[in-house]
Tab-separated table of C-alpha atoms in Angstrom:
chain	number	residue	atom	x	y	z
A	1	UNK	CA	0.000	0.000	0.000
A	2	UNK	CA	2.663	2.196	0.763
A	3	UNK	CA	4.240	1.967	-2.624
A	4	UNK	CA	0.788	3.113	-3.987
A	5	UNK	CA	0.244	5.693	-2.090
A	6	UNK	CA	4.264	7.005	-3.006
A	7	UNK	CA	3.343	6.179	-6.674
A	8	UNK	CA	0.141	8.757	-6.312
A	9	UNK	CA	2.056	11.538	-4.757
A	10	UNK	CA	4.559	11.393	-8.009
A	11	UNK	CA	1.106	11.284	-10.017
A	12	UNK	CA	0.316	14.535	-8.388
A	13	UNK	CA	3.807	15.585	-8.774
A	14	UNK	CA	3.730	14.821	-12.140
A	15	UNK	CA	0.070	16.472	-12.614
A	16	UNK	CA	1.789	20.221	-10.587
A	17	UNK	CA	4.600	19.681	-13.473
A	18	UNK	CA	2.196	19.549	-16.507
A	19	UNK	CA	0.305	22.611	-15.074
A	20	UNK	CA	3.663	24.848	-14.983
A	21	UNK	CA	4.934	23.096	-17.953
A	22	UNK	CA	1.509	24.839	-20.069
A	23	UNK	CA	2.016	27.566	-18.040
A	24	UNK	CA	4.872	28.801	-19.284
A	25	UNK	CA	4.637	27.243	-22.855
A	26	UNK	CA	4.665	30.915	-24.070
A	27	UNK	CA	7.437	32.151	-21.736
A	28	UNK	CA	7.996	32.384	-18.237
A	29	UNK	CA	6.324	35.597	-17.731
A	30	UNK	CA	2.979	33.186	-18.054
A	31	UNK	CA	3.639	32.132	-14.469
A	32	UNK	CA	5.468	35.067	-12.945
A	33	UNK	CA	2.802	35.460	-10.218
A	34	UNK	CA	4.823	32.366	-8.536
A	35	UNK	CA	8.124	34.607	-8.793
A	36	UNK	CA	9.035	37.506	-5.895
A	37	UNK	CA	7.238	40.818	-6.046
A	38	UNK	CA	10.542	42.725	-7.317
A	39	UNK	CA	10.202	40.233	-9.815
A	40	UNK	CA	6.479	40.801	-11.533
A	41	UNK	CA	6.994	44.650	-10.989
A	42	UNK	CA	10.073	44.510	-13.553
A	43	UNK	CA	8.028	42.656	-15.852
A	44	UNK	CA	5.214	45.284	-15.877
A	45	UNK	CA	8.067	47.696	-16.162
A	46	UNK	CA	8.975	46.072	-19.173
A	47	UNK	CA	5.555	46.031	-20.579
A	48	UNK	CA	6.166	42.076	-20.624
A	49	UNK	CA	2.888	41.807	-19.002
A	50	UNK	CA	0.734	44.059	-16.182
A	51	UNK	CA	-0.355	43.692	-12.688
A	52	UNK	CA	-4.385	42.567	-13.795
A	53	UNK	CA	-2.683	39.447	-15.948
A	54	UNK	CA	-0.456	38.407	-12.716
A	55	UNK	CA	-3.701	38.670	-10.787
A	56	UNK	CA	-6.065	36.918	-13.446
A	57	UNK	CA	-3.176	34.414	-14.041
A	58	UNK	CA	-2.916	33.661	-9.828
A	59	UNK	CA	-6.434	33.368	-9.436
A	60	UNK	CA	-7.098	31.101	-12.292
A	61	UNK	CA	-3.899	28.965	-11.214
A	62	UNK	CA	-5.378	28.334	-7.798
A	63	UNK	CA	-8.966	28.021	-9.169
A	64	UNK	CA	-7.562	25.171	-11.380
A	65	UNK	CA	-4.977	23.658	-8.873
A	66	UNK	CA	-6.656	23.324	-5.395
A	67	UNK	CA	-9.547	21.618	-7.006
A	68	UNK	CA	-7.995	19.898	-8.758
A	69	UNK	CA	-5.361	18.675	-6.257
A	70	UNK	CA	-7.477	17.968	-3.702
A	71	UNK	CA	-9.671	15.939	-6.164
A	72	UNK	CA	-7.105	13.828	-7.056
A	73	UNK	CA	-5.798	12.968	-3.351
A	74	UNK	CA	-9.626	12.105	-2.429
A	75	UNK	CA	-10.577	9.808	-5.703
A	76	UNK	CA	-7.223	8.015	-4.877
A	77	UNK	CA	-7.642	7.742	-0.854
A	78	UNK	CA	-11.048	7.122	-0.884
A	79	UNK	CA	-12.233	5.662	-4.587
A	80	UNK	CA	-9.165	4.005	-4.885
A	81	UNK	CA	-7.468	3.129	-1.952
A	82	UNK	CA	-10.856	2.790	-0.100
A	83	UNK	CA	-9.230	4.497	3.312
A	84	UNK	CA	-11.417	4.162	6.046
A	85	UNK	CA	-11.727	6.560	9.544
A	86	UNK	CA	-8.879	9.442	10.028
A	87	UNK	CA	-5.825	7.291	10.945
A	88	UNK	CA	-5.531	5.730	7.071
A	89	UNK	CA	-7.133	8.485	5.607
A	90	UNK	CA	-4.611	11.327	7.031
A	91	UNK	CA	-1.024	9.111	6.497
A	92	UNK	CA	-2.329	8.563	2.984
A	93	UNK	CA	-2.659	12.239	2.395
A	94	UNK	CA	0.240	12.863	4.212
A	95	UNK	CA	2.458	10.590	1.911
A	96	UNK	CA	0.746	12.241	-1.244
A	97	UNK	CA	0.851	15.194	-0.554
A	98	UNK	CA	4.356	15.497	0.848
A	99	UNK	CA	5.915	13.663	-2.734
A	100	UNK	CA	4.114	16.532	-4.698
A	101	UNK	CA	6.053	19.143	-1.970
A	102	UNK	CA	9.634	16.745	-2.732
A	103	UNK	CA	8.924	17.004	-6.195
A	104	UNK	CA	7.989	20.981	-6.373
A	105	UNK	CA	10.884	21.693	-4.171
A	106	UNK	CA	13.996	19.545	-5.805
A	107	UNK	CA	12.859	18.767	-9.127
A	108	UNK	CA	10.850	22.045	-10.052
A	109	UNK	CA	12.141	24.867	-7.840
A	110	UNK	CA	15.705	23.629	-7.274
A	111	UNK	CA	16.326	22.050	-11.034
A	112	UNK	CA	13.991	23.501	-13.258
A	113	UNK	CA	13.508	26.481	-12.039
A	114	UNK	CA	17.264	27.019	-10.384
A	115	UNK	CA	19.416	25.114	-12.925
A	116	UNK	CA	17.504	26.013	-16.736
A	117	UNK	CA	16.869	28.338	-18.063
A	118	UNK	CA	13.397	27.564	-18.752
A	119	UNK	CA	12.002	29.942	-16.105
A	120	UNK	CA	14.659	32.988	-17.548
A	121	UNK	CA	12.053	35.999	-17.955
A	122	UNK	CA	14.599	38.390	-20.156
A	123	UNK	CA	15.092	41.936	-18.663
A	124	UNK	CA	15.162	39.936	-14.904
A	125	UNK	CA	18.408	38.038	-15.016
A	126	UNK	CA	19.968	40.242	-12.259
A	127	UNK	CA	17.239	39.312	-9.902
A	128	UNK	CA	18.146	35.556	-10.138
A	129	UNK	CA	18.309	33.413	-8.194
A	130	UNK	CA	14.263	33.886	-8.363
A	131	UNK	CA	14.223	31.287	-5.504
A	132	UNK	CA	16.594	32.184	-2.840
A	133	UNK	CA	17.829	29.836	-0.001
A	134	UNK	CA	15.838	31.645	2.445
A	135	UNK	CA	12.403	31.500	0.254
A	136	UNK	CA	13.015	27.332	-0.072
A	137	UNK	CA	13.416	27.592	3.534
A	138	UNK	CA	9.940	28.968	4.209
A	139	UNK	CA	8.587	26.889	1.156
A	140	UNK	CA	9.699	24.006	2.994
A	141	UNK	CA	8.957	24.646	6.137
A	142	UNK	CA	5.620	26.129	5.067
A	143	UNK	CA	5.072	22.859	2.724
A	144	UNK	CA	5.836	19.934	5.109
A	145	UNK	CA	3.535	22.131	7.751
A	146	UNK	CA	1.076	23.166	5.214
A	147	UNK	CA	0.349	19.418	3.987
A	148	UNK	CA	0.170	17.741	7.009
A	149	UNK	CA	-2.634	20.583	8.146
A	150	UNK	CA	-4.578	19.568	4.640
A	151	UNK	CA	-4.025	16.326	5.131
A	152	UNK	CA	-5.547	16.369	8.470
A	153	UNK	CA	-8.283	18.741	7.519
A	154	UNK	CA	-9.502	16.377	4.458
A	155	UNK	CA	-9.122	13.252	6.614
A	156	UNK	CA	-11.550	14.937	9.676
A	157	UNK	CA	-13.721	16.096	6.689
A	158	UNK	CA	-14.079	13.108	5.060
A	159	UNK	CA	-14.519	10.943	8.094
A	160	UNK	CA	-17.149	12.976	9.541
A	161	UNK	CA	-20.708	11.304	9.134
């Protein structure tokens, strides 16, 4: 079961890497309401973009993603894995959710985003590294906290009758 439930989270992974993947298909400045503030405001300084497209872009990315995250950990706990009361429900979502947060912070923020140049917006090379060591340090700390508070809010959620 285990193995399963590790082979979902890289699903989910692999689902939060198709999503940026289209989202910057056009260029980098399609996502650049995921990059710092100093960031977006050079882009709008450069006319690359303005400050209603970062917001319409941020708001669609999270109408899209939460759903559709948390829609995907519940058909596989539940529909597929069948999970029963809080105690299988939450270390399922737990395990899931946690390899998307590996995945987003080694393979897309530390080596897609920190070693290509994939994620280059021109006109903001001098503010790279767009992820500093001190933002992964709050993304991580804020990720490992942040899922296992999800995690335990689905799993009460869904066990409540």
């Amino acid at each position: 079961m285990l193995l399963q439930v590790i082979l979902e989270g890289i699903g989910l992974g692999v689902l939060l890497i198709l999503v940026c993947a289209i989202g910057i298909r056009k260029g980098a400045v399609g996502m650049v309401h995921l990059y710092s503030p100093a960031v977006q405001q050079r882009c709008v300084k450069l006319k690359l973009t303005t400050h209603e497209k970062i917001k319409r872009n941020s708001l669609l990315f999270k109408a899209v993603c939460i759903p559709g995250y948390i829609g995907y950990v519940l058909v596989c706990v539940y529909g597929i894995n069948g999970a029963h009361g809080f105690a299988a429900s939450f270390w399922q979502l737990l395990v899931i959710l946690s390899v998307m947060n590996l995945i987003d912070c080694f393979l897309i923020d530390g080596y897609w985003v920190g070693h290509t140049n994939a994620w280059t917006i021109p006109g903001t090379e001098d503010l790279k590294p767009y992820i500093t060591a001190k933002d992964k340090q709050k993304k991580w700390l804020f990720g490992t906290v942040g899922m296992a508070a999800i995690a335990a809010a689905l799993a009460a959620m869904m066990t409540v009758q």
